[in-house]
JSON list of C-alpha atoms and ligand atoms in Angstrom, two decimals:
[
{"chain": "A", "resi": 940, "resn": "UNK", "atom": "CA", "xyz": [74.46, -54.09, 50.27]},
{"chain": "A", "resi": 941, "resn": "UNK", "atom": "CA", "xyz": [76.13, -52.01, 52.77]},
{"chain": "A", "resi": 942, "resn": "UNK", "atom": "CA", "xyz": [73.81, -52.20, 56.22]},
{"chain": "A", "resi": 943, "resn": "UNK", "atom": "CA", "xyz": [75.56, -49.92, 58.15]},
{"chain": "A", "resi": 944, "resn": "UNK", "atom": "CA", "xyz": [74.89, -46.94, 55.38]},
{"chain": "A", "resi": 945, "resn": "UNK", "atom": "CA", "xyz": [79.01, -45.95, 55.85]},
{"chain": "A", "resi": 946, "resn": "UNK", "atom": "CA", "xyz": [80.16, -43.57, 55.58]},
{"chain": "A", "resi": 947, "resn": "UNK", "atom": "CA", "xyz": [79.04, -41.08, 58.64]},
{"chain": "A", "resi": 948, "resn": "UNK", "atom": "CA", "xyz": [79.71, -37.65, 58.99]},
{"chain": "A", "resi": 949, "resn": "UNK", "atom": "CA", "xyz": [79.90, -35.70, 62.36]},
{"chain": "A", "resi": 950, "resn": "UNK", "atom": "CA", "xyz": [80.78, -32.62, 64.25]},
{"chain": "A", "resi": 951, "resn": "UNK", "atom": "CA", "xyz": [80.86, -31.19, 67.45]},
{"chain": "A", "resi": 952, "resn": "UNK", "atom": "CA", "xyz": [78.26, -28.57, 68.71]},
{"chain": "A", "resi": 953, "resn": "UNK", "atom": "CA", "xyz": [80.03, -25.43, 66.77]},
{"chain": "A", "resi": 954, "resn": "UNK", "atom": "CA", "xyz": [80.71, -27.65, 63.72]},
{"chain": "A", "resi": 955, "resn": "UNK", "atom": "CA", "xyz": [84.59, -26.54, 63.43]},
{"chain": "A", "resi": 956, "resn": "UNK", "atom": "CA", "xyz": [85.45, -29.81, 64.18]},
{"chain": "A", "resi": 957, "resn": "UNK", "atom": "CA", "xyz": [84.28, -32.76, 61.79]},
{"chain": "A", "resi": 958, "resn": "UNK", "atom": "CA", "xyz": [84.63, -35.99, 61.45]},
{"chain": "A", "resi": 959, "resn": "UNK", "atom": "CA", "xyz": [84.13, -39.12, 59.11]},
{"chain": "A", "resi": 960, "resn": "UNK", "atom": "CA", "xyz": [83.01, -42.94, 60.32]},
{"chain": "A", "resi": 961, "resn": "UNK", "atom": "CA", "xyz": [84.24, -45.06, 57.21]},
{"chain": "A", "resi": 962, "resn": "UNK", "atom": "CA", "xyz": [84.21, -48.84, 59.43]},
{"chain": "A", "resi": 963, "resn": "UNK", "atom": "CA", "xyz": [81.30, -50.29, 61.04]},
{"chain": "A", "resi": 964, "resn": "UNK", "atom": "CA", "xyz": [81.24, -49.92, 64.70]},
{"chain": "A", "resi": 965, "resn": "UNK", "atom": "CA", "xyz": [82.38, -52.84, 66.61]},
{"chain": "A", "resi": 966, "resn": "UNK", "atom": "CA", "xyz": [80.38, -52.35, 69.94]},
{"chain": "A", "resi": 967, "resn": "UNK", "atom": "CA", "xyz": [77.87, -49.35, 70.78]},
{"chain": "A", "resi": 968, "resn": "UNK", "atom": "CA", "xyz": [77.76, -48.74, 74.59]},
{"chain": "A", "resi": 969, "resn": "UNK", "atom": "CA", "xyz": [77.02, -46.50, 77.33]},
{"chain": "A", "resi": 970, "resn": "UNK", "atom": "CA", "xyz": [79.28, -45.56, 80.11]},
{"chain": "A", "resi": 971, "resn": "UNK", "atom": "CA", "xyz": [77.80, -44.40, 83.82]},
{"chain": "A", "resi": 972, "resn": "UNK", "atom": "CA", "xyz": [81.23, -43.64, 85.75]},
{"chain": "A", "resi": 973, "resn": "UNK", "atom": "CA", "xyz": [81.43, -40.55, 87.76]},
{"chain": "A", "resi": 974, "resn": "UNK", "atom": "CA", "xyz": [84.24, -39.50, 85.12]},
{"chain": "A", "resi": 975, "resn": "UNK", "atom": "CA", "xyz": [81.46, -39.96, 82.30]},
{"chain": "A", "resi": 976, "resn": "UNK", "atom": "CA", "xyz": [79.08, -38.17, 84.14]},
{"chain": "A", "resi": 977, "resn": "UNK", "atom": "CA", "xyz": [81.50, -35.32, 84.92]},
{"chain": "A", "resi": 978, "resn": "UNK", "atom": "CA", "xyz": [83.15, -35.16, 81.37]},
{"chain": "A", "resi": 979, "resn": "UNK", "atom": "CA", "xyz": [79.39, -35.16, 79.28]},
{"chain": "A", "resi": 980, "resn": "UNK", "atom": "CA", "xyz": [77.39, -32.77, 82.53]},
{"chain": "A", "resi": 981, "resn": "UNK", "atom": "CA", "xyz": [74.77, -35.68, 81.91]},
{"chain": "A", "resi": 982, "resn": "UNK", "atom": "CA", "xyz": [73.76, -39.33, 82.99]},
{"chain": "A", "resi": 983, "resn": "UNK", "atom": "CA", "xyz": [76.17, -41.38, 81.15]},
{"chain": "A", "resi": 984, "resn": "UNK", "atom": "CA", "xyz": [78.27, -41.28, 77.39]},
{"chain": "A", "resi": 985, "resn": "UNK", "atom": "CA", "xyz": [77.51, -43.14, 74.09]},
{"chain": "A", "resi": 986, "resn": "UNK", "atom": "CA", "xyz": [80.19, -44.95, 72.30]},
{"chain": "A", "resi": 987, "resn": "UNK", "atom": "CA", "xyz": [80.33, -46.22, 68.95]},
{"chain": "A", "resi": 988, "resn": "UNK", "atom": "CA", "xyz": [83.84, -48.04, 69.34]},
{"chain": "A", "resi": 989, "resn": "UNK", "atom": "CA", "xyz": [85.15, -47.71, 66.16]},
{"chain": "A", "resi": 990, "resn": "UNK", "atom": "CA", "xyz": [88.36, -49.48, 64.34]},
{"chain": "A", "resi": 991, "resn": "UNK", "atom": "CA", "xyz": [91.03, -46.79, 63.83]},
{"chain": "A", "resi": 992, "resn": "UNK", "atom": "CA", "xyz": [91.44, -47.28, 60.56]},
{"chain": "A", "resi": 993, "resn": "UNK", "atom": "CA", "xyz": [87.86, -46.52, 59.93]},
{"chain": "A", "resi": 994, "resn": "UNK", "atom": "CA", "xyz": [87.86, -43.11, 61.33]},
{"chain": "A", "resi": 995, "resn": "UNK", "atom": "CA", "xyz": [88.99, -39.64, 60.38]},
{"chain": "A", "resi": 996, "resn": "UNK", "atom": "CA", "xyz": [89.04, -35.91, 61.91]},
{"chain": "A", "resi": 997, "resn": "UNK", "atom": "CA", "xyz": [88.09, -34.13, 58.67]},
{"chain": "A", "resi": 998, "resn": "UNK", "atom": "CA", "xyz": [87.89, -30.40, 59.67]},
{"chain": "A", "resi": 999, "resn": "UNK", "atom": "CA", "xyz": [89.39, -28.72, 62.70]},
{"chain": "A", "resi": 1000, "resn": "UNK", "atom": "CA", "xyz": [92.46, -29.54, 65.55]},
{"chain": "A", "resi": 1001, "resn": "UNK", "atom": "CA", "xyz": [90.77, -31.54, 68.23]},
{"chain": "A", "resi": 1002, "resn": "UNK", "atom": "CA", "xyz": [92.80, -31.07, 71.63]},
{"chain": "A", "resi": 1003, "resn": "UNK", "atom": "CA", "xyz": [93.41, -33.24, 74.72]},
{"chain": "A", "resi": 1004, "resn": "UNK", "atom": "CA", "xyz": [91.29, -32.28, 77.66]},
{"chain": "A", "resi": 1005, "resn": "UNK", "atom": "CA", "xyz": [89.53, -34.80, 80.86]},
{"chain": "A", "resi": 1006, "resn": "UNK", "atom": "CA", "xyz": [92.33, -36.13, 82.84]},
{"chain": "A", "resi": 1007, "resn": "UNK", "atom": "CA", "xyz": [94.87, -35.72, 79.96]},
{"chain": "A", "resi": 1008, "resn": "UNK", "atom": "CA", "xyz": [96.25, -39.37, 80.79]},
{"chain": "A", "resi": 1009, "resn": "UNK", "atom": "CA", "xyz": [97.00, -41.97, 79.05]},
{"chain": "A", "resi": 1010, "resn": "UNK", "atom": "CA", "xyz": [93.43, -42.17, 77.97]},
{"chain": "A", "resi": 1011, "resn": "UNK", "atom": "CA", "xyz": [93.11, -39.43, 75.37]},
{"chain": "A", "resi": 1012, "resn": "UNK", "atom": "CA", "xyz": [90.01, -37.34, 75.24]},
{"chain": "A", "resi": 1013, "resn": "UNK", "atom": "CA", "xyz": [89.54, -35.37, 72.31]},
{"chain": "A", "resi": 1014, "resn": "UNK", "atom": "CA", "xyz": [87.39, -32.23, 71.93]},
{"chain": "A", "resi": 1015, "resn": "UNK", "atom": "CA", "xyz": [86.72, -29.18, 69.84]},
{"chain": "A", "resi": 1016, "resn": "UNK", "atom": "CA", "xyz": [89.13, -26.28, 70.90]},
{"chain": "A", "resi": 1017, "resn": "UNK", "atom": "CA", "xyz": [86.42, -23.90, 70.03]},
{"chain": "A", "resi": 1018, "resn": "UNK", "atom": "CA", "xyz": [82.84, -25.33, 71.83]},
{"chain": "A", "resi": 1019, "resn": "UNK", "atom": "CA", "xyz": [84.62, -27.79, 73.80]},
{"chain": "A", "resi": 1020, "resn": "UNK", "atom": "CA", "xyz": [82.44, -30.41, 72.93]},
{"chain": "A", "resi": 1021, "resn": "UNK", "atom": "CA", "xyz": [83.80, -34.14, 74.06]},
{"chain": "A", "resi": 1022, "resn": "UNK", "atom": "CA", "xyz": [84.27, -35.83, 70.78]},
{"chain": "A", "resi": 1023, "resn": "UNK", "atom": "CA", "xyz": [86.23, -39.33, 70.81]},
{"chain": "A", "resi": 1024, "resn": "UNK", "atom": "CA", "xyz": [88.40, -41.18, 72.94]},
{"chain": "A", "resi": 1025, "resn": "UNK", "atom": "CA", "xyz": [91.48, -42.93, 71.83]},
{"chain": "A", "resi": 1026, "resn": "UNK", "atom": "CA", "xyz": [91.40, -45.66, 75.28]},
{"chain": "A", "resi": 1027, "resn": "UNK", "atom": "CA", "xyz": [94.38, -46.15, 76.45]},
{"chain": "A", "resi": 1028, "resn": "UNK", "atom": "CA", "xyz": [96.70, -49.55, 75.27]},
{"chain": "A", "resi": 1029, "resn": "UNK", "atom": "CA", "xyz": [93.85, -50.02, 72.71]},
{"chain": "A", "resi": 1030, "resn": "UNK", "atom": "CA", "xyz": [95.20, -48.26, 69.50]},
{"chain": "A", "resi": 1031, "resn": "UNK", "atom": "CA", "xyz": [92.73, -50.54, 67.50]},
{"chain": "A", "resi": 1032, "resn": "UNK", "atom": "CA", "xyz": [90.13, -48.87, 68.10]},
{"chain": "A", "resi": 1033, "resn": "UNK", "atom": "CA", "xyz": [88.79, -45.36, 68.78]},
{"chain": "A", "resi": 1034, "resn": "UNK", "atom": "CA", "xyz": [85.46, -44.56, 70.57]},
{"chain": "A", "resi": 1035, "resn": "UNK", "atom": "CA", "xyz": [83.55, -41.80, 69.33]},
{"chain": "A", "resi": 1036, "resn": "UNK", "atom": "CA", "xyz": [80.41, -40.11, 70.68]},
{"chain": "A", "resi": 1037, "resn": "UNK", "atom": "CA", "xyz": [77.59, -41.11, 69.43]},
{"chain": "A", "resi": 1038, "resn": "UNK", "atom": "CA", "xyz": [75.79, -38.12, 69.29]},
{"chain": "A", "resi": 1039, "resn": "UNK", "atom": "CA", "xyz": [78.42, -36.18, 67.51]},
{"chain": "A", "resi": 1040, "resn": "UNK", "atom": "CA", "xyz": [77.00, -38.24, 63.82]},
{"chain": "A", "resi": 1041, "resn": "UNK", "atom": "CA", "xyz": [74.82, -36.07, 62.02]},
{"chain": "A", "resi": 1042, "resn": "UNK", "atom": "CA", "xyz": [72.06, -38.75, 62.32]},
{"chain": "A", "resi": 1043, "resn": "UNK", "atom": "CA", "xyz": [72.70, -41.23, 65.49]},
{"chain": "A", "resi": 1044, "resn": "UNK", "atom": "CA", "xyz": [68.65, -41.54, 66.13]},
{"chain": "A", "resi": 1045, "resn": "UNK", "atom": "CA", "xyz": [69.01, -45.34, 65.39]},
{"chain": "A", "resi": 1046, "resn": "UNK", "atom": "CA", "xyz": [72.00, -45.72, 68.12]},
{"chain": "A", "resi": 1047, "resn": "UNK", "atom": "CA", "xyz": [71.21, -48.15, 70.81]},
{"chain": "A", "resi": 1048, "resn": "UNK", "atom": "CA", "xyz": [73.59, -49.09, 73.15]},
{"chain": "A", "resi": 1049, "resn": "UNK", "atom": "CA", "xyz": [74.51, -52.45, 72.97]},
{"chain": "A", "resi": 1050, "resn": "UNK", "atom": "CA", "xyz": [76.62, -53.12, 76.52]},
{"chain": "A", "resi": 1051, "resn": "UNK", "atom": "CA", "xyz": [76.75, -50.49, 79.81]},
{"chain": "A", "resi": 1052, "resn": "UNK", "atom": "CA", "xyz": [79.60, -50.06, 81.63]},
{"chain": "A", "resi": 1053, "resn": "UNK", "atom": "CA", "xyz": [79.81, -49.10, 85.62]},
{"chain": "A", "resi": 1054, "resn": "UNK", "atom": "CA", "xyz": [75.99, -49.15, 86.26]},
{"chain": "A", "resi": 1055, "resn": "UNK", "atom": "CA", "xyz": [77.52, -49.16, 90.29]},
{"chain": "A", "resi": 1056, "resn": "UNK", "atom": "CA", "xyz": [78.18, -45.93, 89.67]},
{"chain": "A", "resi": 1057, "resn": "UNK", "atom": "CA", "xyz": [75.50, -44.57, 87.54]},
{"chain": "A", "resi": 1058, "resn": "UNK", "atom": "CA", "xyz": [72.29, -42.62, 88.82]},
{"chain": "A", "resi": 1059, "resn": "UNK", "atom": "CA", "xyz": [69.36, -45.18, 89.82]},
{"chain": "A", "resi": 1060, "resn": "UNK", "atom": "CA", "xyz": [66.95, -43.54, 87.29]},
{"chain": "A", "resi": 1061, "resn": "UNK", "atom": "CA", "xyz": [69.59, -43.88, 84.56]},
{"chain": "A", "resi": 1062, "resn": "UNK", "atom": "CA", "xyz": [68.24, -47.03, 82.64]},
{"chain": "A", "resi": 1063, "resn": "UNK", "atom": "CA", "xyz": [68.99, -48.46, 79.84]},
{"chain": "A", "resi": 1064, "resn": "UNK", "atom": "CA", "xyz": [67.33, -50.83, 76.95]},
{"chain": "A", "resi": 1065, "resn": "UNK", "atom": "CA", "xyz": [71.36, -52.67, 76.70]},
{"chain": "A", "resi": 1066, "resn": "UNK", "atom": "CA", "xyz": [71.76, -56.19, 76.09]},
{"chain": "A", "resi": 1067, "resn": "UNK", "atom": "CA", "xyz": [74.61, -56.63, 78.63]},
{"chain": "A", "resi": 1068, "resn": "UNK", "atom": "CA", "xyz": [75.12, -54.79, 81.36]},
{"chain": "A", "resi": 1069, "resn": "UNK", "atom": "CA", "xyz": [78.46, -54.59, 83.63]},
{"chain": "A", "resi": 1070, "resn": "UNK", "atom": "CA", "xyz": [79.19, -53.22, 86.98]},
{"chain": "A", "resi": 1071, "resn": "UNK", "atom": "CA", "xyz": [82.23, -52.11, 86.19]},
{"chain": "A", "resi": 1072, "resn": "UNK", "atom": "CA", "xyz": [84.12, -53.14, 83.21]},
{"chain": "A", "resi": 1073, "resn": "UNK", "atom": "CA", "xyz": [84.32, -56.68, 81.84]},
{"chain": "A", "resi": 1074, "resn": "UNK", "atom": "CA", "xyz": [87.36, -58.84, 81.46]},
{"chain": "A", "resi": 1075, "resn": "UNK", "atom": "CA", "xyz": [89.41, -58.00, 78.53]},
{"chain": "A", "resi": 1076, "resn": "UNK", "atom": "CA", "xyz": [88.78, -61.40, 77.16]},
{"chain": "A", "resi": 1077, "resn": "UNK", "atom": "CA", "xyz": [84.52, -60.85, 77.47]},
{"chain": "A", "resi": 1078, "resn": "UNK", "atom": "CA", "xyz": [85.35, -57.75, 74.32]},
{"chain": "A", "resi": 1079, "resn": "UNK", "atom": "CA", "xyz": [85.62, -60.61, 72.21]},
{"chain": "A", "resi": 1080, "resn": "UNK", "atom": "CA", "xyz": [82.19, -62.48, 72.55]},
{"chain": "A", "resi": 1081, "resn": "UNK", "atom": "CA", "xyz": [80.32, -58.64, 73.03]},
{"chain": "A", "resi": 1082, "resn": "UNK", "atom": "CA", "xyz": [81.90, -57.84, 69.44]},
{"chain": "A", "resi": 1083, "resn": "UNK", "atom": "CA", "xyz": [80.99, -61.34, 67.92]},
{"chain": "A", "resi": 1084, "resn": "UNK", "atom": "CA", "xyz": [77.39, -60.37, 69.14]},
{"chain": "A", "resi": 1085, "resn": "UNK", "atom": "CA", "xyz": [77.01, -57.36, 68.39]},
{"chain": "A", "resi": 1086, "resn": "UNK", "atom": "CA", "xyz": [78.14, -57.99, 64.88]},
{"chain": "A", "resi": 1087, "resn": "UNK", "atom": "CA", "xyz": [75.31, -60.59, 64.61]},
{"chain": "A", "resi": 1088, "resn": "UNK", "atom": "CA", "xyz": [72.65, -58.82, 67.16]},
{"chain": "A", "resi": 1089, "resn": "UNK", "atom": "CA", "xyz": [73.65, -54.85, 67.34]},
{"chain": "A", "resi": 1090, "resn": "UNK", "atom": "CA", "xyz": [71.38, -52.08, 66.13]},
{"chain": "A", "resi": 1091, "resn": "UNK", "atom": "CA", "xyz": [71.79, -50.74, 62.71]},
{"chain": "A", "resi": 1092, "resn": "UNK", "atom": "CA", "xyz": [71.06, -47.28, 61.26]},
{"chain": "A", "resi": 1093, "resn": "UNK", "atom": "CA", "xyz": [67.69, -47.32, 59.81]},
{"chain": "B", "resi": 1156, "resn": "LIG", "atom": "ZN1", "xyz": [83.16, -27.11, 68.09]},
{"chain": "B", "resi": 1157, "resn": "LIG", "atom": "ZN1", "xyz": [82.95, -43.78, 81.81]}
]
């Protein structure tokens, strides 16, 4: 039985760009930095961190835009929509915007990230919930969790 109904299919706002989720997410999560705030004009962005080998662009020439760092965000040349980020020094893995799935309505995020710098309203039903950014070694246990605990599409 596969749980997490794989695969996904996705696009940005103008639906030039599209992409394919083929690996079960490892973590969902929100992040409330500034830069978050700044890069989706909202409250916070959803993640689905995804394994790299589990995900695809399948239509369309994403381009570099944010800080253009060594962090990589990736968005549709056309309706600039922020679609994934490849993090940087984590090639494992690639975190893609939750709301750019066809059908995210069962997403949930799992972990929040930099809550010192999100907007008082901005709450959250996450399990785990960070300041800042946990130590590197804390990914491990929030993936061993989440793969027990995490939501699932419905
Ligand atoms: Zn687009
Ligand atoms: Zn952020």
């Amino acid at each position: 039985m596969d749980e997490w109904k794989l695969p996904w299919n996705g696009g940005c706002r103008c639906g030039q760009t599209r992409l394919q989720v083929s690996a079960p997410p490892l973590l969902t999560s929100v992040c409330h930095c500034i830069g978050c705030q700044r890069m989706t004009a909202s409250a916070f962005s959803l993640s689905l961190s995804i394994p790299s080998e589990g995900f695809a662009v399948t239509a369309g020439e994403p381009v570099i835009g944010g800080l253009h760092g060594a962090t990589r965000h990736y968005f549709c040349p056309h309706c600039m929509s922020w679609m994934f980020t490849r993090p940087e020094g984590m090639d494992q893995f690639v975190n893609v915007r939750s709301s750019m799935l066809d059908e995210y309505g069962w997403f949930v995020p799992f972990v929040e990230f930099w809550t010192q710098e999100g907007l008082p309203w901005a709450k959250t039903p996450a399990m785990y919930c960070y300041e800042t950014q946990p130590e590197f070694v804390a990914f491990g246990k929030l993936i061993e969790e989440f793969s027990r605990y995490g939501p699932r599409p419905t």
